[in-house]
Tab-separated table of C-alpha atoms in Angstrom:
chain	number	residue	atom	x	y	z
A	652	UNK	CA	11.671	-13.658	-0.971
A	653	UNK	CA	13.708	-10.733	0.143
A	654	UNK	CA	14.749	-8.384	-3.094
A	655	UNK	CA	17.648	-6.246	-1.752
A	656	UNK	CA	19.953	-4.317	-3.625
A	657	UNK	CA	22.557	-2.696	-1.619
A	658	UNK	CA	22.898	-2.793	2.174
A	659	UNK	CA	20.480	0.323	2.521
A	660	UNK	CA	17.761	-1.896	1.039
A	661	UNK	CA	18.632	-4.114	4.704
A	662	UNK	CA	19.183	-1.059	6.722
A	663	UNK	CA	15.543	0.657	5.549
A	664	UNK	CA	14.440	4.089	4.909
A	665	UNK	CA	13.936	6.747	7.782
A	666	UNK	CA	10.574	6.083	8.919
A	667	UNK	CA	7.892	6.195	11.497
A	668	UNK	CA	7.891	2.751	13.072
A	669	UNK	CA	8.165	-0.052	15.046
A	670	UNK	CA	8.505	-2.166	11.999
A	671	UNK	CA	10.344	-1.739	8.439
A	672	UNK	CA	7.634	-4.347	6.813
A	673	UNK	CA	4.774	-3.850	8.893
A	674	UNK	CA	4.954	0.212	8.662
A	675	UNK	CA	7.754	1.593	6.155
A	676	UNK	CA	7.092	-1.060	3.489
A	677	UNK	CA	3.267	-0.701	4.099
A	678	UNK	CA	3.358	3.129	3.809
A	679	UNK	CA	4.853	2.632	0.385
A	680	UNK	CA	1.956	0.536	-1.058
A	681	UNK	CA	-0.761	3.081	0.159
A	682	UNK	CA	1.377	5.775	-1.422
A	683	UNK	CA	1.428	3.743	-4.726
A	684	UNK	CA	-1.863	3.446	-4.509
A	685	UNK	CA	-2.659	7.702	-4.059
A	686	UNK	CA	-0.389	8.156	-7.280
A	687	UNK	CA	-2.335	5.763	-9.275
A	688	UNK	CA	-5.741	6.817	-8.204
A	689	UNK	CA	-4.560	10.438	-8.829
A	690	UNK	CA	-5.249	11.569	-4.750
A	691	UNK	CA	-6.993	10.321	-1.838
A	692	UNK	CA	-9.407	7.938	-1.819
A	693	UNK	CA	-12.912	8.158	-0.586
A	694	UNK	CA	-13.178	4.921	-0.169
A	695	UNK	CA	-10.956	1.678	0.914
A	696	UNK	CA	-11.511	-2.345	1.841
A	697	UNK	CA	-8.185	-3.339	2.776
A	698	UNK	CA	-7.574	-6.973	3.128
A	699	UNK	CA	-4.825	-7.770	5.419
A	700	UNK	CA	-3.079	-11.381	4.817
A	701	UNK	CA	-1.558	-13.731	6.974
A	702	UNK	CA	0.846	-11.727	9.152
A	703	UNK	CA	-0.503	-8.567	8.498
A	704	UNK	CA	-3.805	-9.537	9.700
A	705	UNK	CA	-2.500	-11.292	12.943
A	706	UNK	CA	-0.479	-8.263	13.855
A	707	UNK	CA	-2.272	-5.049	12.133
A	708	UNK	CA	-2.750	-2.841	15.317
A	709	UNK	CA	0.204	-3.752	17.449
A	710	UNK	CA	2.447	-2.659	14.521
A	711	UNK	CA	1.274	0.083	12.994
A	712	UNK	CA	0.042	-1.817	9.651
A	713	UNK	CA	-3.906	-0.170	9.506
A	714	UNK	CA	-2.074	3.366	10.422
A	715	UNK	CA	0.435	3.153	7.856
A	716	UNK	CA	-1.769	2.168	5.037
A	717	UNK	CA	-3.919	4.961	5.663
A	718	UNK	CA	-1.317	7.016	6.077
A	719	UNK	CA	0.054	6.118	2.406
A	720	UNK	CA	-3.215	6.799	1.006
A	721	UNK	CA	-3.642	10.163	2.145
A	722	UNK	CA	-0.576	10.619	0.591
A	723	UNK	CA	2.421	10.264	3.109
A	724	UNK	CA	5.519	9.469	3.216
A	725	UNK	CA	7.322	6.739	5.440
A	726	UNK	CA	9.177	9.458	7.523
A	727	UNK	CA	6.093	11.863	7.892
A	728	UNK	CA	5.282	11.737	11.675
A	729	UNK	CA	1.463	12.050	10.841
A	730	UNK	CA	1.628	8.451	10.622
A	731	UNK	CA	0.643	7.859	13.921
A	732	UNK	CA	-2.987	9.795	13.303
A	733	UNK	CA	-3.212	8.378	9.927
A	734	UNK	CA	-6.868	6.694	11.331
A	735	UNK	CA	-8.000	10.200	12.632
A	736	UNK	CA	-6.741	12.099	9.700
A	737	UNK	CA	-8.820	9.270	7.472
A	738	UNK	CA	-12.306	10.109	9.325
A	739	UNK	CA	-11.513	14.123	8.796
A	740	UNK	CA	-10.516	13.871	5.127
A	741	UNK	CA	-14.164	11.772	4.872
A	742	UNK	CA	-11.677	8.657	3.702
A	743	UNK	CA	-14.509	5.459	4.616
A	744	UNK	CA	-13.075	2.510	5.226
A	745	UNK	CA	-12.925	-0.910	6.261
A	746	UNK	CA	-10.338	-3.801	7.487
A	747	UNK	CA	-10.890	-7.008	6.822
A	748	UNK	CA	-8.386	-9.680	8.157
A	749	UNK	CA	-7.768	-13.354	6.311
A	750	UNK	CA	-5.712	-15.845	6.719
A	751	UNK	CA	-3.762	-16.386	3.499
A	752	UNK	CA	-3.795	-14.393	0.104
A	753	UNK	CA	-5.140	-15.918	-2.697
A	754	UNK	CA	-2.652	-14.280	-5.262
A	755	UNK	CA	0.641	-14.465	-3.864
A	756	UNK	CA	2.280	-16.371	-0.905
A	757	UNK	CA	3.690	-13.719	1.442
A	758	UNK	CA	3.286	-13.002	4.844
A	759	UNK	CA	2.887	-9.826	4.642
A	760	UNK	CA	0.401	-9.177	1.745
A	761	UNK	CA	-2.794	-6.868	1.652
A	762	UNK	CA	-5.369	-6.488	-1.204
A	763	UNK	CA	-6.931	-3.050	-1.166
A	764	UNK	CA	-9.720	-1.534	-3.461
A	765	UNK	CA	-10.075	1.930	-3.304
A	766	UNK	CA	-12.442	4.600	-5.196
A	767	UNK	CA	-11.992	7.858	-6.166
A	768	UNK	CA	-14.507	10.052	-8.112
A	769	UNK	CA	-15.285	7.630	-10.680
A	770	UNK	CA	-12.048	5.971	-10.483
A	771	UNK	CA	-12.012	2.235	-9.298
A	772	UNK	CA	-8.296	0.277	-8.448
A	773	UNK	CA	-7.690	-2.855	-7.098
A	774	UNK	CA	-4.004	-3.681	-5.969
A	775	UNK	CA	-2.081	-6.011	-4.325
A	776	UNK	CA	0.857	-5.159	-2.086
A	777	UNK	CA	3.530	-7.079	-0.195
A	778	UNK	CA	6.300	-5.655	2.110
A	779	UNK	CA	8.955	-7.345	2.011
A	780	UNK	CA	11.168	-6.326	4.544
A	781	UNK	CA	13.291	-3.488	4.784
A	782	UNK	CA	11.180	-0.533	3.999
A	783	UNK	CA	10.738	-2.496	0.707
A	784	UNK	CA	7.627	-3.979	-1.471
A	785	UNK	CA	6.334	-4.555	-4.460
A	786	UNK	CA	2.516	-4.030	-6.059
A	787	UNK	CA	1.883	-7.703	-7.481
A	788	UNK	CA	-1.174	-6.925	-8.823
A	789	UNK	CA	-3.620	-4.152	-10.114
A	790	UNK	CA	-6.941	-4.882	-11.292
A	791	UNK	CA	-6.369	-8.815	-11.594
A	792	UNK	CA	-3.994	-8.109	-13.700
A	793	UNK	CA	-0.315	-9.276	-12.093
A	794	UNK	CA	2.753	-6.855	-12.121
A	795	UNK	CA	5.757	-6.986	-10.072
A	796	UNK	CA	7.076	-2.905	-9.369
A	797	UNK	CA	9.138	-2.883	-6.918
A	798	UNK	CA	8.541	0.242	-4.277
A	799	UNK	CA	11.166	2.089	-2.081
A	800	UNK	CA	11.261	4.996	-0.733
A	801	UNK	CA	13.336	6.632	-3.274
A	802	UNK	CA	11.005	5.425	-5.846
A	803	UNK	CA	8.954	8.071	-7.813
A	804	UNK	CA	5.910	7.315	-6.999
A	805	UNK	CA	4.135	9.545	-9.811
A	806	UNK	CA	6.339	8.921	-12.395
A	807	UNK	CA	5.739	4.744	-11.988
A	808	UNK	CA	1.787	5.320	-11.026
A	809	UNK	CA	1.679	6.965	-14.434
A	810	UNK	CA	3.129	4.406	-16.888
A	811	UNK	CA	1.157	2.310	-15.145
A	812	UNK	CA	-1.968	4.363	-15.781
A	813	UNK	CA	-0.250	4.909	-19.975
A	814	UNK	CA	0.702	1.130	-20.139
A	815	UNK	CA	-2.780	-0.387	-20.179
A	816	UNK	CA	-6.143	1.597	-19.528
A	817	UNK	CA	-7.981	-1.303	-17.747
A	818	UNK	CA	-5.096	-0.503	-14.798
A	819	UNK	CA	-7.655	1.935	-13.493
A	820	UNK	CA	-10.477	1.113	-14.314
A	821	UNK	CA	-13.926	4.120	-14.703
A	822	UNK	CA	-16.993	2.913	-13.433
């Protein structure tokens, strides 16, 4: 399921790594998820799928979500104290770790929920290799945006946010 469009797509963004689908591509979907929710969260379950939940630690996959929802970039080198940086920002959260993702069928998936003020998302992420993913879902509701680095982030988050106010939903 690989959705490259030129030979950067293969060759990946700069990044913090060891891995462009396990970090880069991982990075992006926490980002996503900032813009939407208008900042950092103060709260996150992340559900890591499949190979994301096998491998999580060993390459970088819980750091680089976190690190995407406090707002970075895949080349910021604050990656690597993304968990830290969560606990001082008061960012609670929690990993959970299945075995295959009920919505799509991808390796590398994760499911995260995340609240902010009284802001409420739910969104589904897979990296797909190559610094690249795509949000499949927000709220139940599925989507298919694809992310890259060069993407802007705000711009998309807020025609997502325009396009259909259950997106984010207000408790």
């Amino acid at each position: 399921m690989m959705e490259f469009q030129s030979c950067f797509d293969i060759i990946g963004p700069i990044m913090v790594g060891p891995s462009s689908s396990h970090t880069a591509g991982v990075v992006l979907i926490g980002k996503f998820i900032h813009e939407l929710i208008g900042g950092r969260p103060k709260e996150a379950t992340i559900i890591l799928y499949d190979s994301f939940s096998e491998t999580h630690q060993g390459h970088g996959t819980d750091k680089a979500l976190l690190g995407g929802l406090l707002g970075m970039d895949t080349d910021d080198s604050r990656i690597k104290h993304s968990i830290k940086m969560a606990l001082q920002y008061g960012l609670s959260y929690e990993f959970q770790l299945e075995d295959s993702c009920p919505y799509l069928e991808h390796p590398n998936t994760t499911i995260v929920t995340v609240k902010r003020g009284n802001c409420v998302a739910k969104v589904g992420g897979a990296s797909l290799g190559g610094g690249l993913s795509k949000i499949f879902m927000i709220n139940e509701e599925m989507v298919d945006l694809r992310l890259s680095a060069d993407v802007d982030f705000t711009a998309l988050a807020s025609r997502c946010q325009s396009r259909k106010k259950s997106l984010v939903s207000l408790l």
